[in-house]
């Protein structure tokens, strides 16, 4: 099955075990990258991974294939390219 890289912008509730940049926060707004067969598959994968880590999605602001994203500035585009390069290194 063919996989596509998706970016998903969402608000999450942070769990008790949150660490790193999310440690001590109640909520966070994130852009998440995932390889999936469809938008529905991408959302399901993100929800499952977040659930395993103690996070819960409050709201999905948007989801799009990574190739279709139009960035407002060079910094956002550079960050997205970095995220996608790391995503490409993960096994499917």
mmCIF file of N, CA and C in Angstrom:
data_model
loop_
_atom_site.group_PDB
_atom_site.id
_atom_site.type_symbol
_atom_site.label_atom_id
_atom_site.label_comp_id
_atom_site.label_asym_id
_atom_site.label_seq_id
_atom_site.Cartn_x
_atom_site.Cartn_y
_atom_site.Cartn_z
ATOM 1 N N UNK A 1 0.842 -1.175 0.000
ATOM 2 C CA UNK A 1 0.000 0.000 0.000
ATOM 3 C C UNK A 1 0.891 1.242 0.000
ATOM 4 N N UNK A 2 0.565 2.200 -0.816
ATOM 5 C CA UNK A 2 1.346 3.421 -0.946
ATOM 6 C C UNK A 2 1.151 4.335 0.265
ATOM 7 N N UNK A 3 2.245 4.911 0.720
ATOM 8 C CA UNK A 3 2.211 5.826 1.855
ATOM 9 C C UNK A 3 2.485 7.250 1.373
ATOM 10 N N UNK A 4 1.828 8.219 1.993
ATOM 11 C CA UNK A 4 2.016 9.631 1.714
ATOM 12 C C UNK A 4 2.378 10.319 3.025
ATOM 13 N N UNK A 5 3.211 11.333 2.957
ATOM 14 C CA UNK A 5 3.547 12.118 4.153
ATOM 15 C C UNK A 5 2.470 13.181 4.361
ATOM 16 N N UNK A 6 1.906 13.195 5.566
ATOM 17 C CA UNK A 6 0.884 14.165 5.945
ATOM 18 C C UNK A 6 1.402 15.021 7.080
ATOM 19 N N UNK A 7 0.961 16.264 7.116
ATOM 20 C CA UNK A 7 1.169 17.142 8.260
ATOM 21 C C UNK A 7 -0.196 17.434 8.851
ATOM 22 N N UNK A 8 -0.256 17.421 10.180
ATOM 23 C CA UNK A 8 -1.510 17.598 10.886
ATOM 24 C C UNK A 8 -1.278 18.622 11.994
ATOM 25 N N UNK A 9 -2.081 19.661 12.053
ATOM 26 C CA UNK A 9 -1.998 20.671 13.100
ATOM 27 C C UNK A 9 -3.106 20.385 14.108
ATOM 28 N N UNK A 10 -2.722 20.276 15.381
ATOM 29 C CA UNK A 10 -3.723 19.920 16.375
ATOM 30 C C UNK A 10 -3.408 20.518 17.749
ATOM 31 N N UNK A 11 -4.447 20.568 18.573
ATOM 32 C CA UNK A 11 -4.316 20.926 19.977
ATOM 33 C C UNK A 11 -4.428 19.625 20.770
ATOM 34 N N UNK A 12 -3.535 19.441 21.741
ATOM 35 C CA UNK A 12 -3.558 18.221 22.543
ATOM 36 C C UNK A 12 -3.580 18.548 24.031
ATOM 37 N N UNK A 13 -4.165 17.623 24.787
ATOM 38 C CA UNK A 13 -4.050 17.646 26.250
ATOM 39 C C UNK A 13 -2.820 16.838 26.602
ATOM 40 N N UNK A 14 -1.960 17.401 27.432
ATOM 41 C CA UNK A 14 -0.726 16.723 27.821
ATOM 42 C C UNK A 14 -0.988 15.866 29.054
ATOM 43 N N UNK A 15 -0.464 14.664 29.046
ATOM 44 C CA UNK A 15 -0.657 13.743 30.160
ATOM 45 C C UNK A 15 0.341 13.972 31.271
ATOM 46 N N UNK A 16 0.173 13.209 32.341
ATOM 47 C CA UNK A 16 1.050 13.289 33.510
ATOM 48 C C UNK A 16 2.504 13.023 33.145
ATOM 49 N N UNK A 17 2.736 12.136 32.188
ATOM 50 C CA UNK A 17 4.093 11.732 31.852
ATOM 51 C C UNK A 17 4.751 12.586 30.784
ATOM 52 N N UNK A 18 4.170 13.736 30.466
ATOM 53 C CA UNK A 18 4.738 14.593 29.430
ATOM 54 C C UNK A 18 6.167 14.985 29.803
ATOM 55 N N UNK A 19 7.035 14.935 28.811
ATOM 56 C CA UNK A 19 8.420 15.316 29.080
ATOM 57 C C UNK A 19 8.930 16.221 27.973
ATOM 58 N N UNK A 20 10.170 16.583 28.037
ATOM 59 C CA UNK A 20 10.748 17.455 27.024
ATOM 60 C C UNK A 20 10.075 18.809 27.026
ATOM 61 N N UNK A 21 9.809 19.334 25.843
ATOM 62 C CA UNK A 21 9.233 20.667 25.703
ATOM 63 C C UNK A 21 7.812 20.751 26.264
ATOM 64 N N UNK A 22 7.125 19.616 26.418
ATOM 65 C CA UNK A 22 5.740 19.626 26.899
ATOM 66 C C UNK A 22 5.612 19.366 28.398
ATOM 67 N N UNK A 23 6.727 19.139 29.069
ATOM 68 C CA UNK A 23 6.699 18.840 30.503
ATOM 69 C C UNK A 23 6.048 19.995 31.271
ATOM 70 N N UNK A 24 5.065 19.645 32.106
ATOM 71 C CA UNK A 24 4.390 20.624 32.944
ATOM 72 C C UNK A 24 3.291 21.415 32.259
ATOM 73 N N UNK A 25 3.075 21.185 30.988
ATOM 74 C CA UNK A 25 2.026 21.919 30.267
ATOM 75 C C UNK A 25 0.713 21.141 30.315
ATOM 76 N N UNK A 26 -0.392 21.886 30.348
ATOM 77 C CA UNK A 26 -1.717 21.270 30.297
ATOM 78 C C UNK A 26 -2.131 20.963 28.866
ATOM 79 N N UNK A 27 -1.834 21.889 27.970
ATOM 80 C CA UNK A 27 -2.214 21.781 26.560
ATOM 81 C C UNK A 27 -1.054 22.248 25.690
ATOM 82 N N UNK A 28 -1.081 21.810 24.436
ATOM 83 C CA UNK A 28 -0.061 22.243 23.483
ATOM 84 C C UNK A 28 -0.672 22.250 22.088
ATOM 85 N N UNK A 29 -0.114 23.083 21.217
ATOM 86 C CA UNK A 29 -0.481 23.122 19.816
ATOM 87 C C UNK A 29 0.703 22.578 19.038
ATOM 88 N N UNK A 30 0.468 21.546 18.242
ATOM 89 C CA UNK A 30 1.542 20.847 17.558
ATOM 90 C C UNK A 30 1.266 20.699 16.070
ATOM 91 N N UNK A 31 2.341 20.600 15.307
ATOM 92 C CA UNK A 31 2.252 20.144 13.926
ATOM 93 C C UNK A 31 2.966 18.806 13.902
ATOM 94 N N UNK A 32 2.259 17.779 13.484
ATOM 95 C CA UNK A 32 2.742 16.406 13.521
ATOM 96 C C UNK A 32 2.884 15.877 12.097
ATOM 97 N N UNK A 33 3.946 15.149 11.849
ATOM 98 C CA UNK A 33 4.163 14.514 10.544
ATOM 99 C C UNK A 33 3.951 13.016 10.687
ATOM 100 N N UNK A 34 3.310 12.426 9.680
ATOM 101 C CA UNK A 34 3.047 10.990 9.713
ATOM 102 C C UNK A 34 2.961 10.459 8.282
ATOM 103 N N UNK A 35 3.460 9.260 8.075
ATOM 104 C CA UNK A 35 3.281 8.565 6.802
ATOM 105 C C UNK A 35 2.030 7.712 6.915
ATOM 106 N N UNK A 36 1.126 7.839 5.955
ATOM 107 C CA UNK A 36 -0.133 7.100 6.016
ATOM 108 C C UNK A 36 -0.696 6.901 4.612
ATOM 109 N N UNK A 37 -1.675 6.002 4.523
ATOM 110 C CA UNK A 37 -2.305 5.690 3.248
ATOM 111 C C UNK A 37 -3.400 6.689 2.875
ATOM 112 N N UNK A 38 -3.945 7.402 3.872
ATOM 113 C CA UNK A 38 -5.025 8.362 3.629
ATOM 114 C C UNK A 38 -5.091 9.333 4.808
ATOM 115 N N UNK A 39 -5.907 10.382 4.666
ATOM 116 C CA UNK A 39 -6.098 11.321 5.781
ATOM 117 C C UNK A 39 -6.661 10.612 7.000
ATOM 118 N N UNK A 40 -7.660 9.746 6.791
ATOM 119 C CA UNK A 40 -8.248 9.010 7.914
ATOM 120 C C UNK A 40 -7.220 8.124 8.594
ATOM 121 N N UNK A 41 -6.387 7.461 7.804
ATOM 122 C CA UNK A 41 -5.324 6.617 8.345
ATOM 123 C C UNK A 41 -4.322 7.463 9.134
ATOM 124 N N UNK A 42 -3.985 8.638 8.616
ATOM 125 C CA UNK A 42 -3.044 9.533 9.300
ATOM 126 C C UNK A 42 -3.596 9.951 10.661
ATOM 127 N N UNK A 43 -4.859 10.344 10.707
ATOM 128 C CA UNK A 43 -5.482 10.754 11.972
ATOM 129 C C UNK A 43 -5.503 9.588 12.951
ATOM 130 N N UNK A 44 -5.871 8.406 12.479
ATOM 131 C CA UNK A 44 -5.917 7.227 13.352
ATOM 132 C C UNK A 44 -4.539 6.909 13.922
ATOM 133 N N UNK A 45 -3.495 7.008 13.090
ATOM 134 C CA UNK A 45 -2.137 6.732 13.567
ATOM 135 C C UNK A 45 -1.703 7.741 14.628
ATOM 136 N N UNK A 46 -1.973 9.015 14.375
ATOM 137 C CA UNK A 46 -1.593 10.055 15.333
ATOM 138 C C UNK A 46 -2.346 9.864 16.646
ATOM 139 N N UNK A 47 -3.658 9.623 16.571
ATOM 140 C CA UNK A 47 -4.451 9.411 17.781
ATOM 141 C C UNK A 47 -3.925 8.223 18.582
ATOM 142 N N UNK A 48 -3.591 7.127 17.913
ATOM 143 C CA UNK A 48 -3.085 5.938 18.598
ATOM 144 C C UNK A 48 -1.730 6.212 19.252
ATOM 145 N N UNK A 49 -0.832 6.881 18.523
ATOM 146 C CA UNK A 49 0.484 7.205 19.089
ATOM 147 C C UNK A 49 0.353 8.150 20.276
ATOM 148 N N UNK A 50 -0.498 9.167 20.143
ATOM 149 C CA UNK A 50 -0.695 10.100 21.250
ATOM 150 C C UNK A 50 -1.278 9.387 22.456
ATOM 151 N N UNK A 51 -2.247 8.514 22.234
ATOM 152 C CA UNK A 51 -2.862 7.774 23.331
ATOM 153 C C UNK A 51 -1.813 6.943 24.071
ATOM 154 N N UNK A 52 -0.929 6.294 23.315
ATOM 155 C CA UNK A 52 0.145 5.494 23.924
ATOM 156 C C UNK A 52 1.069 6.351 24.778
ATOM 157 N N UNK A 53 1.240 7.615 24.416
ATOM 158 C CA UNK A 53 2.150 8.522 25.119
ATOM 159 C C UNK A 53 1.450 9.366 26.187
ATOM 160 N N UNK A 54 0.143 9.194 26.351
ATOM 161 C CA UNK A 54 -0.587 9.926 27.374
ATOM 162 C C UNK A 54 -1.122 11.280 26.941
ATOM 163 N N UNK A 55 -1.235 11.497 25.640
ATOM 164 C CA UNK A 55 -1.791 12.742 25.110
ATOM 165 C C UNK A 55 -3.163 12.447 24.500
ATOM 166 N N UNK A 56 -3.994 13.466 24.427
ATOM 167 C CA UNK A 56 -5.304 13.323 23.793
ATOM 168 C C UNK A 56 -5.537 14.506 22.875
ATOM 169 N N UNK A 57 -5.988 14.232 21.660
ATOM 170 C CA UNK A 57 -6.277 15.313 20.717
ATOM 171 C C UNK A 57 -7.568 16.004 21.131
ATOM 172 N N UNK A 58 -7.495 17.319 21.273
ATOM 173 C CA UNK A 58 -8.666 18.136 21.581
ATOM 174 C C UNK A 58 -9.337 18.535 20.274
ATOM 175 N N UNK A 59 -8.515 19.009 19.334
ATOM 176 C CA UNK A 59 -9.051 19.474 18.057
ATOM 177 C C UNK A 59 -7.975 19.364 16.984
ATOM 178 N N UNK A 60 -8.382 18.950 15.802
ATOM 179 C CA UNK A 60 -7.506 18.961 14.638
ATOM 180 C C UNK A 60 -7.840 20.211 13.850
ATOM 181 N N UNK A 61 -6.856 21.097 13.735
ATOM 182 C CA UNK A 61 -7.071 22.356 13.023
ATOM 183 C C UNK A 61 -7.067 22.138 11.517
ATOM 184 N N UNK A 62 -6.067 21.363 11.032
ATOM 185 C CA UNK A 62 -6.001 21.038 9.614
ATOM 186 C C UNK A 62 -5.116 19.821 9.402
ATOM 187 N N UNK A 63 -5.322 19.180 8.251
ATOM 188 C CA UNK A 63 -4.474 18.086 7.803
ATOM 189 C C UNK A 63 -4.291 18.242 6.300
ATOM 190 N N UNK A 64 -3.065 17.992 5.840
ATOM 191 C CA UNK A 64 -2.774 18.133 4.413
ATOM 192 C C UNK A 64 -1.595 17.258 4.045
ATOM 193 N N UNK A 65 -1.541 16.876 2.780
ATOM 194 C CA UNK A 65 -0.342 16.175 2.323
ATOM 195 C C UNK A 65 0.805 17.173 2.381
ATOM 196 N N UNK A 66 1.948 16.698 2.815
ATOM 197 C CA UNK A 66 3.097 17.581 3.014
ATOM 198 C C UNK A 66 3.494 18.305 1.730
ATOM 199 N N UNK A 67 3.371 17.628 0.609
ATOM 200 C CA UNK A 67 3.768 18.224 -0.668
ATOM 201 C C UNK A 67 2.875 19.402 -1.069
ATOM 202 N N UNK A 68 1.662 19.478 -0.520
ATOM 203 C CA UNK A 68 0.716 20.526 -0.902
ATOM 204 C C UNK A 68 0.773 21.766 -0.011
ATOM 205 N N UNK A 69 1.589 21.739 1.040
ATOM 206 C CA UNK A 69 1.636 22.851 1.988
ATOM 207 C C UNK A 69 2.341 24.059 1.368
ATOM 208 N N UNK A 70 1.740 25.214 1.517
ATOM 209 C CA UNK A 70 2.342 26.491 1.112
ATOM 210 C C UNK A 70 2.746 27.219 2.402
ATOM 211 N N UNK A 71 4.041 27.421 2.615
ATOM 212 C CA UNK A 71 4.525 28.039 3.847
ATOM 213 C C UNK A 71 4.580 29.548 3.701
ATOM 214 N N UNK A 72 4.275 30.247 4.792
ATOM 215 C CA UNK A 72 4.249 31.704 4.783
ATOM 216 C C UNK A 72 5.642 32.324 4.805
ATOM 217 N N UNK A 73 6.613 31.595 5.366
ATOM 218 C CA UNK A 73 7.952 32.156 5.450
ATOM 219 C C UNK A 73 9.005 31.060 5.306
ATOM 220 N N UNK A 74 10.231 31.469 5.107
ATOM 221 C CA UNK A 74 11.333 30.527 4.890
ATOM 222 C C UNK A 74 11.611 29.684 6.127
ATOM 223 N N UNK A 75 11.437 30.258 7.328
ATOM 224 C CA UNK A 75 11.688 29.495 8.557
ATOM 225 C C UNK A 75 10.716 28.326 8.693
ATOM 226 N N UNK A 76 9.440 28.574 8.432
ATOM 227 C CA UNK A 76 8.444 27.509 8.497
ATOM 228 C C UNK A 76 8.714 26.429 7.474
ATOM 229 N N UNK A 77 9.095 26.827 6.285
ATOM 230 C CA UNK A 77 9.396 25.867 5.231
ATOM 231 C C UNK A 77 10.621 25.034 5.591
ATOM 232 N N UNK A 78 11.649 25.669 6.147
ATOM 233 C CA UNK A 78 12.867 24.947 6.535
ATOM 234 C C UNK A 78 12.575 23.939 7.639
ATOM 235 N N UNK A 79 11.754 24.339 8.623
ATOM 236 C CA UNK A 79 11.390 23.428 9.706
ATOM 237 C C UNK A 79 10.603 22.238 9.170
ATOM 238 N N UNK A 80 9.679 22.490 8.262
ATOM 239 C CA UNK A 80 8.881 21.413 7.673
ATOM 240 C C UNK A 80 9.761 20.452 6.890
ATOM 241 N N UNK A 81 10.711 20.975 6.136
ATOM 242 C CA UNK A 81 11.614 20.110 5.377
ATOM 243 C C UNK A 81 12.443 19.237 6.306
ATOM 244 N N UNK A 82 12.856 19.782 7.452
ATOM 245 C CA UNK A 82 13.606 19.010 8.441
ATOM 246 C C UNK A 82 12.741 17.886 9.009
ATOM 247 N N UNK A 83 11.505 18.210 9.355
ATOM 248 C CA UNK A 83 10.578 17.197 9.883
ATOM 249 C C UNK A 83 10.363 16.092 8.854
ATOM 250 N N UNK A 84 10.141 16.467 7.610
ATOM 251 C CA UNK A 84 9.880 15.480 6.562
ATOM 252 C C UNK A 84 11.107 14.632 6.261
ATOM 253 N N UNK A 85 12.290 15.205 6.353
ATOM 254 C CA UNK A 85 13.519 14.426 6.145
ATOM 255 C C UNK A 85 13.658 13.367 7.230
ATOM 256 N N UNK A 86 13.347 13.730 8.476
ATOM 257 C CA UNK A 86 13.401 12.744 9.561
ATOM 258 C C UNK A 86 12.308 11.694 9.392
ATOM 259 N N UNK A 87 11.150 12.093 8.929
ATOM 260 C CA UNK A 87 10.048 11.162 8.704
ATOM 261 C C UNK A 87 10.416 10.162 7.613
ATOM 262 N N UNK A 88 11.099 10.623 6.584
ATOM 263 C CA UNK A 88 11.491 9.741 5.477
ATOM 264 C C UNK A 88 12.470 8.652 5.925
ATOM 265 N N UNK A 89 13.198 8.908 7.005
ATOM 266 C CA UNK A 89 14.167 7.933 7.506
ATOM 267 C C UNK A 89 13.527 6.807 8.312
ATOM 268 N N UNK A 90 12.273 7.005 8.740
ATOM 269 C CA UNK A 90 11.592 5.989 9.549
ATOM 270 C C UNK A 90 11.121 4.832 8.684
ATOM 271 N N UNK A 91 11.192 3.615 9.231
ATOM 272 C CA UNK A 91 10.639 2.478 8.471
ATOM 273 C C UNK A 91 9.126 2.594 8.375
ATOM 274 N N UNK A 92 8.569 2.089 7.285
ATOM 275 C CA UNK A 92 7.110 2.209 7.098
ATOM 276 C C UNK A 92 6.349 1.296 7.988
#
